[in-house]
């Protein structure tokens, strides 16, 4: 069964102080491109990658292997909606370090992992 992997782009990008704040859209595009190239490191089996963007990163296009979902408001609220709508009948993994978001999606049955999972850090 295909695992739905939802990436909190703002949280993952903001987890490393590499100047992302000067070009939020560019940082989101770099994350999308890394995901398209590497997939989900260390995970065997098929995955559907969904990267949720908000704010200045809205407008980033999807790429082969990565669906970009632009949150109309709060990225966290959109992630919760996606878990509820698309993660009900299959494994769902949310990538974020946001404690409140972790709690909210956990209550819906999603597993949660931190930004290092997709950043390639050890």
Short mmCIF file of C-alpha atoms in Angstrom, two decimals:
data_model
loop_
_atom_site.label_atom_id
_atom_site.label_comp_id
_atom_site.label_asym_id
_atom_site.label_seq_id
_atom_site.Cartn_x
_atom_site.Cartn_y
_atom_site.Cartn_z
CA UNK A 1 0.00 0.00 0.00
CA UNK A 2 1.27 3.49 -0.86
CA UNK A 3 2.18 5.61 2.15
CA UNK A 4 0.99 9.21 2.07
CA UNK A 5 3.86 11.45 3.18
CA UNK A 6 2.89 15.05 3.94
CA UNK A 7 5.76 17.50 4.35
CA UNK A 8 5.32 20.70 6.34
CA UNK A 9 7.53 22.70 3.97
CA UNK A 10 7.79 25.84 6.12
CA UNK A 11 8.81 23.81 9.15
CA UNK A 12 11.36 21.69 7.29
CA UNK A 13 12.87 24.70 5.51
CA UNK A 14 12.98 26.71 8.74
CA UNK A 15 14.76 23.94 10.62
CA UNK A 16 18.17 25.03 9.31
CA UNK A 17 19.36 28.65 9.38
CA UNK A 18 20.77 28.70 5.84
CA UNK A 19 19.35 32.05 4.66
CA UNK A 20 15.98 30.63 3.54
CA UNK A 21 14.22 33.77 4.82
CA UNK A 22 15.76 35.84 2.00
CA UNK A 23 14.03 33.69 -0.64
CA UNK A 24 11.22 31.59 0.79
CA UNK A 25 9.93 30.53 -2.62
CA UNK A 26 13.40 29.50 -3.78
CA UNK A 27 13.93 27.52 -0.57
CA UNK A 28 10.62 25.69 -1.17
CA UNK A 29 11.63 24.94 -4.76
CA UNK A 30 14.98 23.53 -3.59
CA UNK A 31 13.19 21.29 -1.06
CA UNK A 32 10.74 20.13 -3.74
CA UNK A 33 13.59 19.35 -6.12
CA UNK A 34 15.50 17.39 -3.44
CA UNK A 35 12.35 15.39 -2.68
CA UNK A 36 11.77 14.73 -6.39
CA UNK A 37 15.34 13.46 -6.71
CA UNK A 38 15.75 11.55 -3.43
CA UNK A 39 12.20 10.58 -2.48
CA UNK A 40 11.94 9.67 1.18
CA UNK A 41 15.42 8.55 2.29
CA UNK A 42 15.46 5.32 4.26
CA UNK A 43 11.90 4.35 3.40
CA UNK A 44 11.23 1.23 1.40
CA UNK A 45 8.01 0.89 -0.48
CA UNK A 46 5.89 3.23 -2.54
CA UNK A 47 5.18 6.73 -1.25
CA UNK A 48 3.07 9.65 -2.40
CA UNK A 49 4.88 12.86 -1.47
CA UNK A 50 2.78 15.96 -0.78
CA UNK A 51 4.59 19.16 0.17
CA UNK A 52 2.33 21.76 1.80
CA UNK A 53 3.43 25.36 1.25
CA UNK A 54 2.05 28.63 2.56
CA UNK A 55 2.72 32.35 2.41
CA UNK A 56 5.49 33.46 0.05
CA UNK A 57 5.97 29.88 -1.16
CA UNK A 58 2.48 29.69 -2.65
CA UNK A 59 2.83 29.36 -6.38
CA UNK A 60 5.59 26.75 -6.26
CA UNK A 61 4.63 24.17 -8.87
CA UNK A 62 4.45 20.42 -8.43
CA UNK A 63 7.24 18.30 -9.89
CA UNK A 64 7.33 14.67 -10.98
CA UNK A 65 7.02 12.64 -7.78
CA UNK A 66 6.09 15.60 -5.56
CA UNK A 67 2.64 17.17 -5.39
CA UNK A 68 2.76 20.71 -4.05
CA UNK A 69 -0.37 21.78 -2.17
CA UNK A 70 -0.68 25.53 -1.54
CA UNK A 71 -2.54 26.13 1.72
CA UNK A 72 -5.17 28.83 1.28
CA UNK A 73 -4.58 29.86 4.90
CA UNK A 74 -2.67 28.05 7.62
CA UNK A 75 -0.33 25.34 6.41
CA UNK A 76 -0.94 23.40 9.61
CA UNK A 77 -4.70 23.44 9.07
CA UNK A 78 -4.23 22.23 5.49
CA UNK A 79 -1.99 19.38 6.66
CA UNK A 80 -4.65 18.28 9.16
CA UNK A 81 -7.26 18.39 6.37
CA UNK A 82 -5.07 16.25 4.10
CA UNK A 83 -4.52 13.67 6.82
CA UNK A 84 -8.28 13.52 7.47
CA UNK A 85 -9.21 13.39 3.76
CA UNK A 86 -6.47 11.33 2.16
CA UNK A 87 -4.76 9.46 5.00
CA UNK A 88 -7.76 7.67 6.43
CA UNK A 89 -7.43 4.33 4.70
CA UNK A 90 -3.68 4.07 4.25
CA UNK A 91 -0.46 4.68 6.12
CA UNK A 92 0.18 8.39 6.61
CA UNK A 93 3.40 10.06 7.72
CA UNK A 94 3.66 13.79 8.48
CA UNK A 95 7.08 15.45 8.45
CA UNK A 96 7.21 18.34 10.94
CA UNK A 97 8.76 19.39 14.23
CA UNK A 98 5.76 21.53 15.20
CA UNK A 99 4.50 20.09 18.50
CA UNK A 100 0.89 21.21 18.14
CA UNK A 101 0.69 19.90 14.57
CA UNK A 102 2.24 16.61 15.68
CA UNK A 103 -0.49 16.30 18.31
CA UNK A 104 -3.30 17.17 15.90
CA UNK A 105 -2.30 14.70 13.17
CA UNK A 106 -1.42 12.04 15.73
CA UNK A 107 -5.01 12.17 16.98
CA UNK A 108 -6.07 11.30 13.42
CA UNK A 109 -3.79 8.27 13.34
CA UNK A 110 -0.86 9.68 11.36
CA UNK A 111 2.70 8.86 12.25
CA UNK A 112 5.04 11.81 12.63
CA UNK A 113 8.74 12.30 12.00
CA UNK A 114 11.05 15.30 12.12
CA UNK A 115 12.57 17.42 9.36
CA UNK A 116 15.82 15.42 9.32
CA UNK A 117 13.91 12.62 7.61
CA UNK A 118 13.68 14.63 4.39
CA UNK A 119 16.67 16.92 4.83
CA UNK A 120 19.01 13.95 4.58
CA UNK A 121 20.65 14.77 7.94
CA UNK A 122 21.66 11.92 10.15
#
